[in-house]
mmCIF file of C-alpha atoms and ligand atoms in Angstrom:
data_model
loop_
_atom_site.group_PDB
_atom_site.id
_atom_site.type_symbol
_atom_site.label_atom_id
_atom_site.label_comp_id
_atom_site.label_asym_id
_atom_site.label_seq_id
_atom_site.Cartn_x
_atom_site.Cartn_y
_atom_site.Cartn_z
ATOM 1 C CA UNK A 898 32.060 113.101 205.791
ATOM 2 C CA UNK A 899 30.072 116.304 205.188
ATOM 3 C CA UNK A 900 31.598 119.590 207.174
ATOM 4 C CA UNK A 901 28.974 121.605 208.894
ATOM 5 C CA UNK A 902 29.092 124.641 210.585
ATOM 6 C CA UNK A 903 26.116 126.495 212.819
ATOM 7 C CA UNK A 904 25.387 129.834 212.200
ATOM 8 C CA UNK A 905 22.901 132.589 213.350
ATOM 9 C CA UNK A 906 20.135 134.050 211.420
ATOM 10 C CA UNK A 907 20.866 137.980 210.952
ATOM 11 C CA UNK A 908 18.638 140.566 209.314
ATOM 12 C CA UNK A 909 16.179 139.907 207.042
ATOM 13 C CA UNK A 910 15.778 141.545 204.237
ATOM 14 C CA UNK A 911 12.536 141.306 201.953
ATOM 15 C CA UNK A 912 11.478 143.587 199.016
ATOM 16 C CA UNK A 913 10.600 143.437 194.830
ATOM 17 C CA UNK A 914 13.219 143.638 192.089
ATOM 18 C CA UNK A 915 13.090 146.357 189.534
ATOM 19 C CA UNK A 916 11.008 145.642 186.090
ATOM 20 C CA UNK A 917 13.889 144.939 183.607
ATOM 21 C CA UNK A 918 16.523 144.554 185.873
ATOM 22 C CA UNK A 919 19.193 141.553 185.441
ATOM 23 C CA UNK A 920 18.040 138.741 188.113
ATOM 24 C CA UNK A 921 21.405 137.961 189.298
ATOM 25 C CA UNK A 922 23.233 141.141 188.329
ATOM 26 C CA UNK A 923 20.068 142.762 190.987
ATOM 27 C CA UNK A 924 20.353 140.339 193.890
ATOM 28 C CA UNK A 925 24.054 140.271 194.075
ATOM 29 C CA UNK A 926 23.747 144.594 193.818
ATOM 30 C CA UNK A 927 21.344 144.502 197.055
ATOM 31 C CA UNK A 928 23.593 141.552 198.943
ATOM 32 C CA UNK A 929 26.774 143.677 198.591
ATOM 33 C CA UNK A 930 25.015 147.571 199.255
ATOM 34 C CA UNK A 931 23.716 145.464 202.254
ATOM 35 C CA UNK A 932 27.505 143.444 203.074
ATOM 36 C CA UNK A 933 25.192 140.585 203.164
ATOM 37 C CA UNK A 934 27.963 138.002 203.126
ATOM 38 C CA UNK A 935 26.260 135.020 203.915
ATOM 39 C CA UNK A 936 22.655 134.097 203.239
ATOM 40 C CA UNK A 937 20.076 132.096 202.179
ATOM 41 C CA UNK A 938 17.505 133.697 199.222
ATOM 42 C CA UNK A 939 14.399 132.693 197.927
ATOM 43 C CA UNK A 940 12.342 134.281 195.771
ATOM 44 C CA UNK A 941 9.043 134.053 192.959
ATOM 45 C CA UNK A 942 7.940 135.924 190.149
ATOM 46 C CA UNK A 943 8.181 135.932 186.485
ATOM 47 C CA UNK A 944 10.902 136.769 183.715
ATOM 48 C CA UNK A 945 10.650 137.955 180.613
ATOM 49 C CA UNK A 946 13.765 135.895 179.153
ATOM 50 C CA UNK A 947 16.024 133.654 180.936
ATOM 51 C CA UNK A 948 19.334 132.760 180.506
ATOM 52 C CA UNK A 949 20.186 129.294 182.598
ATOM 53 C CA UNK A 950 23.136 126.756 182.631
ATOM 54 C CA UNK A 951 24.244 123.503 183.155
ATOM 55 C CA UNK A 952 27.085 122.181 184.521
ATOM 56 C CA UNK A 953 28.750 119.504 182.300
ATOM 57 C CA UNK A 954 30.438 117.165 185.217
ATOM 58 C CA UNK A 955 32.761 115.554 182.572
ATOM 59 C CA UNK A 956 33.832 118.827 180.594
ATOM 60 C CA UNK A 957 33.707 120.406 184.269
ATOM 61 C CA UNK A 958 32.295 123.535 182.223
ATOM 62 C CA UNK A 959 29.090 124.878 182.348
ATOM 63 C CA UNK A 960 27.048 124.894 179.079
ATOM 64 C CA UNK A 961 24.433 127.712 179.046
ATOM 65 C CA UNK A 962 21.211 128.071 177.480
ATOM 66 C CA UNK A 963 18.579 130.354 176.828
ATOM 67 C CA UNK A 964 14.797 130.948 176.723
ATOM 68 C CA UNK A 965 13.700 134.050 175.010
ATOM 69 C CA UNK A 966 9.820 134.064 176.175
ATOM 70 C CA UNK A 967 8.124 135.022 179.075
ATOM 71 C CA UNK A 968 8.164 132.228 182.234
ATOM 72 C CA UNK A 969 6.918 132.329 185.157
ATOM 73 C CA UNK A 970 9.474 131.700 188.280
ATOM 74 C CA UNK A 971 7.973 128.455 190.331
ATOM 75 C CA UNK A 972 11.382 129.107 192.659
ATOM 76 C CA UNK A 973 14.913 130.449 192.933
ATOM 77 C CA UNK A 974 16.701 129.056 195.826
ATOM 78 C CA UNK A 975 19.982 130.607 196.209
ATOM 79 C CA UNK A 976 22.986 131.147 198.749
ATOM 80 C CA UNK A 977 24.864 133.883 199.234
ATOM 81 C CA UNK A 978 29.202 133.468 200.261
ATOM 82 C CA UNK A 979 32.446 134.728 199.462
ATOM 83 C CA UNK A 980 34.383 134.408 196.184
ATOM 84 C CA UNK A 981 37.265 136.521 195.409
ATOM 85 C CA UNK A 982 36.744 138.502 198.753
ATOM 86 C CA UNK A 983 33.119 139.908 197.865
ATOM 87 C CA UNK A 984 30.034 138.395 198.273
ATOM 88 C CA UNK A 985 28.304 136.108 195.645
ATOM 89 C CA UNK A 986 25.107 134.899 194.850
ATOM 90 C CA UNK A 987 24.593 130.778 193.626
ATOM 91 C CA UNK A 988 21.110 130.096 192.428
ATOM 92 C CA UNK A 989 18.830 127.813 190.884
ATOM 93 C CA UNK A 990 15.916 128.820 188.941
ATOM 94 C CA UNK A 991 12.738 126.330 188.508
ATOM 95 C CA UNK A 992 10.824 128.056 185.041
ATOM 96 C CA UNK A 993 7.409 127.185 184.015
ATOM 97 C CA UNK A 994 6.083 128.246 180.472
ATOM 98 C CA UNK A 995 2.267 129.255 179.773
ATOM 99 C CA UNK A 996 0.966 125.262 179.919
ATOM 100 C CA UNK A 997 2.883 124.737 183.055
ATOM 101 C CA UNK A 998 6.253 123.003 181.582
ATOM 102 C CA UNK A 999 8.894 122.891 184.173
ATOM 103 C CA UNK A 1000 12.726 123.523 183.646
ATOM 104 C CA UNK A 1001 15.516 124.757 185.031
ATOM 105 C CA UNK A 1002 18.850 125.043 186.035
ATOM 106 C CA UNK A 1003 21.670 127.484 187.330
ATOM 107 C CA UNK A 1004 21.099 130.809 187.269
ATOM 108 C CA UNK A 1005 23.446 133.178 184.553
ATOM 109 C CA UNK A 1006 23.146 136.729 184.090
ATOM 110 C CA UNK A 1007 21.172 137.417 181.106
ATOM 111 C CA UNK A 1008 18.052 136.825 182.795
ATOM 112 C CA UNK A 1009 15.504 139.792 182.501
ATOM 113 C CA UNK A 1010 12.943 140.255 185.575
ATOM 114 C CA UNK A 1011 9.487 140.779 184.702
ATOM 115 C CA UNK A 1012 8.599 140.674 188.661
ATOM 116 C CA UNK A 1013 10.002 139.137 191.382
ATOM 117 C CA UNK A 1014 9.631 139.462 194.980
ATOM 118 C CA UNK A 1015 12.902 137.951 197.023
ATOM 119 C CA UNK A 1016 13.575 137.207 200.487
ATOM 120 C CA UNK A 1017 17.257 137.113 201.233
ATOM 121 C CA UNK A 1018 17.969 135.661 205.145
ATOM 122 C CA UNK A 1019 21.173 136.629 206.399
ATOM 123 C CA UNK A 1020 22.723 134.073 208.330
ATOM 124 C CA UNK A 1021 25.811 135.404 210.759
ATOM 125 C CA UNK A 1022 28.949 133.446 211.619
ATOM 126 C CA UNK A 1023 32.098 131.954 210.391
ATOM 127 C CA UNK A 1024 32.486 133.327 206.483
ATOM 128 C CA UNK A 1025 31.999 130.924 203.836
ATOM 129 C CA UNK A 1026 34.631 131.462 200.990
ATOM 130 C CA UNK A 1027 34.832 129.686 197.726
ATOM 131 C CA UNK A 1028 37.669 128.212 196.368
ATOM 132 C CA UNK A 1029 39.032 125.675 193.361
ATOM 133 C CA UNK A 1030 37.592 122.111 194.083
ATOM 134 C CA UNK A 1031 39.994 119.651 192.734
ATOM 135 C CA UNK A 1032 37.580 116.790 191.975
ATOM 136 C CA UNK A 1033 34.443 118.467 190.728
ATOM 137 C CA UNK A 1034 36.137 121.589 189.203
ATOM 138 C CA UNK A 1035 33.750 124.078 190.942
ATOM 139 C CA UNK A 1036 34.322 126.873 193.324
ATOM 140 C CA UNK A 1037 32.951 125.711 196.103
ATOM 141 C CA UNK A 1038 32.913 126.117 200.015
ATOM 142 C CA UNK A 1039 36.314 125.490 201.686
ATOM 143 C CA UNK A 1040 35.219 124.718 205.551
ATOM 144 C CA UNK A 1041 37.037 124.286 208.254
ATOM 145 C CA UNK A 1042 36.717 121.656 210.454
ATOM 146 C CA UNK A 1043 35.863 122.803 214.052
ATOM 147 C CA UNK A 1044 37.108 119.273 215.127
ATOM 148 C CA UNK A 1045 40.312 119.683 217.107
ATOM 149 C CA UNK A 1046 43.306 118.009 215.282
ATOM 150 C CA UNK A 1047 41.429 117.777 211.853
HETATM 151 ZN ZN1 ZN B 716 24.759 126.113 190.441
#
């Protein structure tokens, strides 16, 4: 059964990314100068290359893959948690080209922003920490149940 826990929104923090800057390599910077340790982010704009992957659920690897043109960004949706005791950004980037192609996949560093204006919502509560998943491969969320005796 699927672990939930509730948490509380914190601060919200709303602003544009630098010209140039590295998409991920940016919005991880502003999550830990903030100690944003948990959060949700969404964000729009355009990029001027893009570097994406996939994971490969057999290989358990990710494959990456790049786009060297200009795109615009329909929508990043992204979480922020803990992995190796700092905070981390996971996002997912949904690319359009100039006749309105959609593609995406998992954001990599390697991806160039053009413009982008990002919400990041900080949510406050128990902290969310990534570890080895046996069966998928993937560092994901180890939680807790809050059931007593589980
Ligand atoms: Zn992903």
């Amino acid at each position: 059964m699927a672990t939930m826990k509730e948490v509380q929104r914190g601060r919200l923090l709303v602003g544009r990314l630098d010209h140039g800057a590295d998409l991920l390599g940016e919005i991880t910077a502003i999550c830990r100068d903030a100690d944003v340790r948990l959060a949700r982010i969404q964000a729009i704009g355009a990029v001027q290359k893009a570097r994406l992957a996939y994971y490969d659920q057999t290989e358990k690897t990710y494959r990456s893959f790049e786009f060297s043109q200009p795109l615009e960004i329909l929508s990043l949706a992204g979480n922020v948690s803990i992995r190796d005791g700092e905070p981390a950004v996971h996002a997912h980037l949904v690319l359009a080209d100039a006749e309105g192609n959609a593609f995406g996949g998992h954001l990599a560093e390697g991806t160039v922003v053009f413009a982008c204006e990002c919400m990041i919502e900080e949510l406050v509560g128990e902290e969310f920490v990534r570890n080895h998943d046996e069966p998928t491969g993937l560092p994901l969320w180890k939680i807790q149940s809050s059931e007593k005796g589980a």
